[in-house]
Tab-separated table of C-alpha atoms and ligand atoms in Angstrom:
chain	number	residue	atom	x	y	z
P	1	UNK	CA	0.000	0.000	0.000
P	2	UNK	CA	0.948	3.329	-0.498
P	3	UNK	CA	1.427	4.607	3.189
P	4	UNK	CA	2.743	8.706	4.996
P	5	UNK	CA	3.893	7.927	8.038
P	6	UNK	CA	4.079	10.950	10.190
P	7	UNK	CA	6.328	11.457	12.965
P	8	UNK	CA	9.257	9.598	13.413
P	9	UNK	CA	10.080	9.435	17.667
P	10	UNK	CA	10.649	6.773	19.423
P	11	UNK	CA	7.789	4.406	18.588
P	12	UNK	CA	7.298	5.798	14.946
P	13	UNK	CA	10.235	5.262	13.480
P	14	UNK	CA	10.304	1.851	14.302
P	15	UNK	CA	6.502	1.207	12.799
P	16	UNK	CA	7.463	3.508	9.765
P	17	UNK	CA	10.310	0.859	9.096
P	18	UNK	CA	8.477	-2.247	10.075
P	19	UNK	CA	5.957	-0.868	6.944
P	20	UNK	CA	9.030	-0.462	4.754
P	21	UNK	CA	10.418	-4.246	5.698
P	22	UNK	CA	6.916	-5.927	4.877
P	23	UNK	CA	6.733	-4.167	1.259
P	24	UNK	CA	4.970	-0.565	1.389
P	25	UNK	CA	5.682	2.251	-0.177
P	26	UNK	CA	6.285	4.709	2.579
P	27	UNK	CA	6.682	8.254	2.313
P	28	UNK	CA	7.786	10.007	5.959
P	29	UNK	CA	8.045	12.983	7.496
P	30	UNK	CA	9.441	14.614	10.981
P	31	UNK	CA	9.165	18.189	12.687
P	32	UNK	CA	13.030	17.453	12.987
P	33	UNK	CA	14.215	15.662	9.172
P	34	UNK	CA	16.999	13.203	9.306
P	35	UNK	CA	15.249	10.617	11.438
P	36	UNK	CA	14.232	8.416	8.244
P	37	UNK	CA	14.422	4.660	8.073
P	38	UNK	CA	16.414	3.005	5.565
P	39	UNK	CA	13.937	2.351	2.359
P	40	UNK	CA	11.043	5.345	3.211
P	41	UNK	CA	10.904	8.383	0.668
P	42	UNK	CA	11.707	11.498	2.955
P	43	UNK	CA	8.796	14.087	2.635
P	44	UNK	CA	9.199	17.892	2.926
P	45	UNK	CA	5.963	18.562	4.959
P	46	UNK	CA	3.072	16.471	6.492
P	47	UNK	CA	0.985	17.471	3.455
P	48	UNK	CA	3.580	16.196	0.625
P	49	UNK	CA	3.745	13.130	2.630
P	50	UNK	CA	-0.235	12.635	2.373
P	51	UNK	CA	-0.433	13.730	-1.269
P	52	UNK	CA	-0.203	10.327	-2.507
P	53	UNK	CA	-1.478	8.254	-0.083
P	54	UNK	CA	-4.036	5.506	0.319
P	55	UNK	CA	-3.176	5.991	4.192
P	56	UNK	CA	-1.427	8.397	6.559
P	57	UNK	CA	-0.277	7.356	9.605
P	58	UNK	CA	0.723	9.667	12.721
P	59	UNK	CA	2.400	8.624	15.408
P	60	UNK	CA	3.489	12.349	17.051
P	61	UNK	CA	3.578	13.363	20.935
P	62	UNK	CA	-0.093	14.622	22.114
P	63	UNK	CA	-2.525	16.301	20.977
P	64	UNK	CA	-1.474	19.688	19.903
P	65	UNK	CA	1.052	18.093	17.983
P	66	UNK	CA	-1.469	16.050	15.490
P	67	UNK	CA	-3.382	18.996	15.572
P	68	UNK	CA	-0.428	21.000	13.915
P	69	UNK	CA	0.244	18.122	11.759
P	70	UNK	CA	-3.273	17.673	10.552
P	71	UNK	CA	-4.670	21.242	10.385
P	72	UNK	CA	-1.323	23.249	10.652
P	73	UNK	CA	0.412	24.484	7.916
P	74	UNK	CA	1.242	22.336	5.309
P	75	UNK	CA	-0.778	19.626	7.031
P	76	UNK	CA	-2.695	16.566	6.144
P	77	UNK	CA	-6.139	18.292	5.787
P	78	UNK	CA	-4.626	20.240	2.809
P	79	UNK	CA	-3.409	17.330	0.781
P	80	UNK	CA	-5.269	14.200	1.771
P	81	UNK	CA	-7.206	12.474	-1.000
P	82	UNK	CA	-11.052	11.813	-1.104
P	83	UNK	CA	-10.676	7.865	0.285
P	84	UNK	CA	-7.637	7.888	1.629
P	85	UNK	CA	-7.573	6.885	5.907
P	86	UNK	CA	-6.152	9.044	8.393
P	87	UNK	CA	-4.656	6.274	11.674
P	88	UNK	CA	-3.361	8.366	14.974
P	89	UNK	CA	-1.337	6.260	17.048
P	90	UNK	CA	-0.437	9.152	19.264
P	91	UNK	CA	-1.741	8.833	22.590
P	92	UNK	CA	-4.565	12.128	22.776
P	93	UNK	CA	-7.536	13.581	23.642
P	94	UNK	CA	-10.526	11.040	22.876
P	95	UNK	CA	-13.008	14.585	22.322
P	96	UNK	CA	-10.310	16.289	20.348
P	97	UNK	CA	-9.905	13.018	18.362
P	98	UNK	CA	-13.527	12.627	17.755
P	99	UNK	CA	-13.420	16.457	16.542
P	100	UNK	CA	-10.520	15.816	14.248
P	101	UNK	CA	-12.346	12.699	12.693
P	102	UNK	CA	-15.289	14.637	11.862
P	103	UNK	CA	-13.116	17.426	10.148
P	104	UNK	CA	-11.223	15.123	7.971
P	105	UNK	CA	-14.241	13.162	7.049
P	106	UNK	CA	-15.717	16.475	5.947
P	107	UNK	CA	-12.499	16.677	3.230
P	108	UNK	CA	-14.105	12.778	2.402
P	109	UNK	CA	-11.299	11.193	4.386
P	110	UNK	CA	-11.692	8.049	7.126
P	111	UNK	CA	-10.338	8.118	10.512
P	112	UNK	CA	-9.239	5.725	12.901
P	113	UNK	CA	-7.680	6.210	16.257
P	114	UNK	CA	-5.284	3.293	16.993
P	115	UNK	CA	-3.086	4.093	19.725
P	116	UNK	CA	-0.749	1.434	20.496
P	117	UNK	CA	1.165	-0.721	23.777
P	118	UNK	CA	4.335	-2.724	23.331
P	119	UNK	CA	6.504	-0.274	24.490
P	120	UNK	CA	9.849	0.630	22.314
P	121	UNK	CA	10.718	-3.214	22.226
P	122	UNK	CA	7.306	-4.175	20.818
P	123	UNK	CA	7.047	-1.450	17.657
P	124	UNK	CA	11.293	-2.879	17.052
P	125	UNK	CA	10.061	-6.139	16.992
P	126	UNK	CA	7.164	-5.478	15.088
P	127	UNK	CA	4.597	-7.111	18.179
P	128	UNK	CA	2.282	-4.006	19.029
P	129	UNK	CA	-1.144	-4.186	20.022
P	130	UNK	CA	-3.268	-1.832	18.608
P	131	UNK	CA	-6.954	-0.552	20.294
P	132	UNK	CA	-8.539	1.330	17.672
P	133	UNK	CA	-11.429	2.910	17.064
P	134	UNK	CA	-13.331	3.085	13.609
P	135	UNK	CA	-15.447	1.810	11.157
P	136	UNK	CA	-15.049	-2.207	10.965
P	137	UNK	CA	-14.764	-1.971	7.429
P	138	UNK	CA	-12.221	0.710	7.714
P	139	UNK	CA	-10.169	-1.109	10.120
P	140	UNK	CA	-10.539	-4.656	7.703
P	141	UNK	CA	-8.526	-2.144	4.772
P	142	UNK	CA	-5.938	-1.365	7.439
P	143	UNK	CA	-5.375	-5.268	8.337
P	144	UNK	CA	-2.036	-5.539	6.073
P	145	UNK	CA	-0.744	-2.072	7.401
P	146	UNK	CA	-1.677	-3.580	11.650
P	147	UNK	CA	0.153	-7.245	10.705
P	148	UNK	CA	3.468	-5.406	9.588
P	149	UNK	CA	3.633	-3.307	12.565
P	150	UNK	CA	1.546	-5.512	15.163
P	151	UNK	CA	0.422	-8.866	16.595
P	152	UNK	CA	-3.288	-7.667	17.581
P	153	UNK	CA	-5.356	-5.526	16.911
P	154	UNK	CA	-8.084	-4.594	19.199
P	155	UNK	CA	-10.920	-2.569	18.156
P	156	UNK	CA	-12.887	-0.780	20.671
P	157	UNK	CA	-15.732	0.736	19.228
P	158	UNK	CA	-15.805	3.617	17.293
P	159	UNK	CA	-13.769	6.712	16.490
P	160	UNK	CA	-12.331	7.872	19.837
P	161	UNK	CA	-12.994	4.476	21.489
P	162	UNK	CA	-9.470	3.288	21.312
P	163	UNK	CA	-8.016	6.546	22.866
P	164	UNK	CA	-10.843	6.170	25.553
P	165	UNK	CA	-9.511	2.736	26.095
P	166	UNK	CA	-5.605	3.130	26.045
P	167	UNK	CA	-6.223	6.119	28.747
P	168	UNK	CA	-7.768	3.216	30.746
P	169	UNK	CA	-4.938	0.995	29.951
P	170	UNK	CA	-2.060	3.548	30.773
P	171	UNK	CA	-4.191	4.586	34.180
P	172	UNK	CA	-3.697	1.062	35.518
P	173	UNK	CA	-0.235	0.708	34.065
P	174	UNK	CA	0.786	4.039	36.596
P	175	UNK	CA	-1.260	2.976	39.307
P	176	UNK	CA	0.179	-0.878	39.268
P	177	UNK	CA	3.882	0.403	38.719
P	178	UNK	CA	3.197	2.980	41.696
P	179	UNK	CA	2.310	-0.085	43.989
P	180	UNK	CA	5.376	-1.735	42.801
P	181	UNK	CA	7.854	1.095	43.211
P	182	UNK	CA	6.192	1.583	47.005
P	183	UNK	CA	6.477	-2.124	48.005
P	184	UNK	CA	9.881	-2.299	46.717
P	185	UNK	CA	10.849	0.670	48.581
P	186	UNK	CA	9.314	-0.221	51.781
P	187	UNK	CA	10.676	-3.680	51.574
P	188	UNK	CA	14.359	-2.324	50.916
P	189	UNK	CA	13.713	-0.202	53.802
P	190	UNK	CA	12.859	-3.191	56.037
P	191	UNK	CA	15.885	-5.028	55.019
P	192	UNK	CA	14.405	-7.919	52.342
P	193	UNK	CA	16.455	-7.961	48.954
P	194	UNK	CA	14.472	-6.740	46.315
P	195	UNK	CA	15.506	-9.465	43.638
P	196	UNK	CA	14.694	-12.220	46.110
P	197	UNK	CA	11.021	-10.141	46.726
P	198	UNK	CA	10.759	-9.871	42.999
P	199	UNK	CA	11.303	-13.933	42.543
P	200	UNK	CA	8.187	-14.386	45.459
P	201	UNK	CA	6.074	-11.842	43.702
P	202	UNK	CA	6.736	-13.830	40.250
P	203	UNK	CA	5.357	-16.844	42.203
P	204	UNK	CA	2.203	-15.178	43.087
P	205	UNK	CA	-1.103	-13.957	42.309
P	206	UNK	CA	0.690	-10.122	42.850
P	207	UNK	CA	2.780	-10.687	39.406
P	208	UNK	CA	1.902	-8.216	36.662
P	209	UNK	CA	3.024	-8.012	32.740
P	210	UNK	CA	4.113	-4.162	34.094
P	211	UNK	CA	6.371	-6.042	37.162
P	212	UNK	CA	7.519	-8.586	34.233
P	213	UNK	CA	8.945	-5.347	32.200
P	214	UNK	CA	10.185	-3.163	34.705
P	215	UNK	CA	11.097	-5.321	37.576
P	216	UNK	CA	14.661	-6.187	35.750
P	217	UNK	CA	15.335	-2.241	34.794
P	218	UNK	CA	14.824	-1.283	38.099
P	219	UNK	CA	16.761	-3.963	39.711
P	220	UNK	CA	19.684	-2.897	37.615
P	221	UNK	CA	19.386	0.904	37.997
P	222	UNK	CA	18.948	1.379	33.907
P	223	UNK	CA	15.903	4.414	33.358
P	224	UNK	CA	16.482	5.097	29.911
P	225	UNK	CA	13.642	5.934	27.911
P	226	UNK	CA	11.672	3.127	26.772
P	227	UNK	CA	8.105	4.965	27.862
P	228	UNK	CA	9.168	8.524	29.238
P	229	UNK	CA	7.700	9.719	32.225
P	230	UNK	CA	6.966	13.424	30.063
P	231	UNK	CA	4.825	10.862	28.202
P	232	UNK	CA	3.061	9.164	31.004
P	233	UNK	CA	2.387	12.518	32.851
P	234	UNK	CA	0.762	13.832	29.611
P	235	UNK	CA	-1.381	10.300	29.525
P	236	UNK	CA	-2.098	11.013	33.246
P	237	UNK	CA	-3.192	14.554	32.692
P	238	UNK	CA	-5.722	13.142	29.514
P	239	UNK	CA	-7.053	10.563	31.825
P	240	UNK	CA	-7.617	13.576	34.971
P	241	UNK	CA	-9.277	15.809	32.012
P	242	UNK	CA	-11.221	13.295	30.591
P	243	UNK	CA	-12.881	11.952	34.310
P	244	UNK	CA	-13.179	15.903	34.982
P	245	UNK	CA	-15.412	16.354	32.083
P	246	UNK	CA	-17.516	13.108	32.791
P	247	UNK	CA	-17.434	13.993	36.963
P	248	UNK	CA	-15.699	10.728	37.672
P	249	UNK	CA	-13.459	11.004	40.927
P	250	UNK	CA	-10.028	9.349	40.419
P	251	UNK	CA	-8.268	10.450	43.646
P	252	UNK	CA	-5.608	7.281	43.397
P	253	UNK	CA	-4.302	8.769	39.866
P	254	UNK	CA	-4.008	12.184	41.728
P	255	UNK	CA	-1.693	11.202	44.227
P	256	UNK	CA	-0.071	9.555	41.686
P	257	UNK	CA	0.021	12.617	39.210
P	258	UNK	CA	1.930	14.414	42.214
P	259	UNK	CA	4.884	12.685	42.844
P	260	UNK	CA	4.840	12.754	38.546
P	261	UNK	CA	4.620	16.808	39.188
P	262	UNK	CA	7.883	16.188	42.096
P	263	UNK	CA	9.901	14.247	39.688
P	264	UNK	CA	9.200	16.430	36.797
P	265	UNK	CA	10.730	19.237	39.019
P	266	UNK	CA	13.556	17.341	39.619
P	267	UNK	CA	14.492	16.888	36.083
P	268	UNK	CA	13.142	13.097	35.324
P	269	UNK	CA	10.388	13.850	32.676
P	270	UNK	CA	13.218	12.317	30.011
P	271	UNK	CA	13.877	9.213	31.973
P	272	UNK	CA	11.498	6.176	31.855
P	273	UNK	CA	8.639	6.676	34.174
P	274	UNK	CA	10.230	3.946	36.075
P	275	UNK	CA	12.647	6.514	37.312
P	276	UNK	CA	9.687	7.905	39.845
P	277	UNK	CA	11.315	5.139	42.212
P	278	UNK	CA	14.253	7.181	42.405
P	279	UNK	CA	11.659	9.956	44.698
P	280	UNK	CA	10.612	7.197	47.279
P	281	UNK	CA	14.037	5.702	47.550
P	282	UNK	CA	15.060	9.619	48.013
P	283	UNK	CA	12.364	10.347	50.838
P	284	UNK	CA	12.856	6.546	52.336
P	285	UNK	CA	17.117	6.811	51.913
P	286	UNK	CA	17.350	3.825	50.325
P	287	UNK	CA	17.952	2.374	46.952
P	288	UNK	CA	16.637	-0.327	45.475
P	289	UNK	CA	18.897	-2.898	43.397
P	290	UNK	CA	19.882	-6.245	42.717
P	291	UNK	CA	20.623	-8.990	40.093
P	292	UNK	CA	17.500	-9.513	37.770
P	293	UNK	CA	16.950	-13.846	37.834
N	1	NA7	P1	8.776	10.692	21.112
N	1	NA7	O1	9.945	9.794	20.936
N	1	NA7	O2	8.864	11.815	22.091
N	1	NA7	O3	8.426	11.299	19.660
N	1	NA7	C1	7.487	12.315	19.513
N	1	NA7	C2	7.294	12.608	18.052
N	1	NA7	O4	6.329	13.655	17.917
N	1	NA7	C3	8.577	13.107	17.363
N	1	NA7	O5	8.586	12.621	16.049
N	1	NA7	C4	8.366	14.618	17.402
N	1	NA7	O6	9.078	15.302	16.399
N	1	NA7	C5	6.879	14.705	17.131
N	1	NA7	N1	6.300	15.990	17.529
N	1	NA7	C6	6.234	16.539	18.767
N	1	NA7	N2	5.599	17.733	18.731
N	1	NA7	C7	5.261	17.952	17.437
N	1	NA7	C8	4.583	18.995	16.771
N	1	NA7	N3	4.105	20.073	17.417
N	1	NA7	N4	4.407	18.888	15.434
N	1	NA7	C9	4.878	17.805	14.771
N	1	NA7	N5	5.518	16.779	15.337
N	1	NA7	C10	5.716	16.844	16.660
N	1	NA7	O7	7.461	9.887	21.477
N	1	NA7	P2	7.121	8.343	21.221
N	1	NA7	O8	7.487	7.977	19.836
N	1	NA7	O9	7.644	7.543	22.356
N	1	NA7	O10	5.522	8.378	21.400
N	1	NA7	C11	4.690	8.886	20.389
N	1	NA7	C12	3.237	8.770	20.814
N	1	NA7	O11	2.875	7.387	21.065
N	1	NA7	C13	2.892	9.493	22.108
N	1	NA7	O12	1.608	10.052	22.029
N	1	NA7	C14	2.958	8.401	23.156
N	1	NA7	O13	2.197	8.731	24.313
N	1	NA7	C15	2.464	7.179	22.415
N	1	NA7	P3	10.607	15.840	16.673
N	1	NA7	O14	11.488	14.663	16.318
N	1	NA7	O15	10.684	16.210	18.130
N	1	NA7	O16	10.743	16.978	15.764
């Protein structure tokens, strides 16, 4: 298929070459050029990008950001053919996205939100799971463009319904890593060794996939970016607006948004959001560490 792919971080640029490996023609573009993968046809603007295509894919950093590259200058709405699908796999606003949807499809366009999980290792290896949200016919045409990129796709409902869903996803993902970061903490404090704690919680009902992934960077003191924490405090701030607007009272995720607020303060929001730990171990004077099994 002929395929823009828009936006070319940390997850993108890995999807955009994943497209490239199974056979599309894909035509990039990034805010910042010189970020393409090997095989893609470097595009001057978002719109040159989307001139040609049967489908343009964005994968950018929130919501203003596909709103500049959709309705900004030289963006998708002025290029994008009658037919052609517009897929977000940013992580937004589910109103703005519904918004955005309805503009494009006013220009004759399709739209499908399909934010993604995985994490850095999943779009490298090409296993993402995708929630989207869309027409079912819409997402059937996209089936070639989720198997090159993905192992699953899941579709919510439709348009917005997958960014409603990953804010749900990304809420427990904080809250369960919060838990995990305290108990660690608390049981350094108290003088248990967190690897041998993190072999008893493997053995138990407490095990997580999110333990499972960050247990072993934590043990061995590595934060680099895989999902940074400037990332999941803009998810948490989504999820906050979105239960303000619908009067639902999430005073867990508010606690945790404050100690996101401390460590953003202190210069962490480019670390993994696994770094938090480093505020509890600060406040506790410990640190946590050990050799993952
Ligand atoms: P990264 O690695 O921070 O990449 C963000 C991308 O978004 C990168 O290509 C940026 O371009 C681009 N960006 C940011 N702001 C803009 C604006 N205003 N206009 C155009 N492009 C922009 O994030 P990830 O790849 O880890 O994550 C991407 C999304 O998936 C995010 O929503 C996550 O929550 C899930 P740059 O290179 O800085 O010029």
């Amino acid at each position: 298929m002929r395929v823009a792919f828009l936006g070319l971080g940390i997850m993108g640029r890995p999807m955009a070459a994943n497209l490239v490996k199974a056979g599309h023609e894909v035509a990039v573009w990034n805010r910042t050029p010189g970020k393409e993968p090997d095989g893609a046809q470097a595009a001057s603007s978002a719109a040159e990008a989307a001139r040609e295509a049967e489908v343009v894919w964005m994968c950018v950093a929130d919501t203003a950001a596909v709103e500049q590259v959709l309705f900004g200058k030289s963006g998708v709405e002025e290029a994008v053919a009658s037919g052609a699908v517009v897929v977000d796999s940013s992580t937004i606003s589910p109103s703005a996205t519904v918004q955005y949807a309805g503009r494009l499809r006013a220009r004759g366009a399709e739209y499908v939100d399909a934010p993604i999980t995985g994490s850095k290792l999943g779009a490298e290896s090409g296993q993402l799971i995708f929630m989207a949200g869309g027409a079912e016919e819409t997402l059937a045409r996209l089936q070639p463009l989720f198997s090159a990129m993905g192992k699953a796709v899941f579709r919510m409902g439709d348009v917005g319904k997958g960014q409603s869903a990953k804010l749900a996803m990304n809420l427990m993902i904080a809250l369960t890593y919060q838990g995990f970061a305290e108990g660690l903490t608390l049981a350094t404090k108290l003088g248990v060794q967190a690897d041998k704690l993190l072999e008893l919680i493997n053995a138990t009902m407490v095990r997580s996939g999110v333990v499972d992934y960050k247990g072993p960077f934590v043990l061995r003191r590595d934060f680099s970016p895989n999902f940074p924490l400037r990332l999941m405090h803009k998810d948490i701030h989504l999820m906050l607006d979105a239960a303000r607007e619908l009067r639902v009272k999430l005073p867990g995720l508010e606690t945790v948004e404050e100690i996101y607020e401390i460590a953003t303060e202190e210069g962490q929001s480019d670390l993994d959001y696994a770094a938090t730990i480093a505020l509890l171990e600060k406040w506790a004077g410990v640190e946590v560490k050990g050799v993952p099994a």
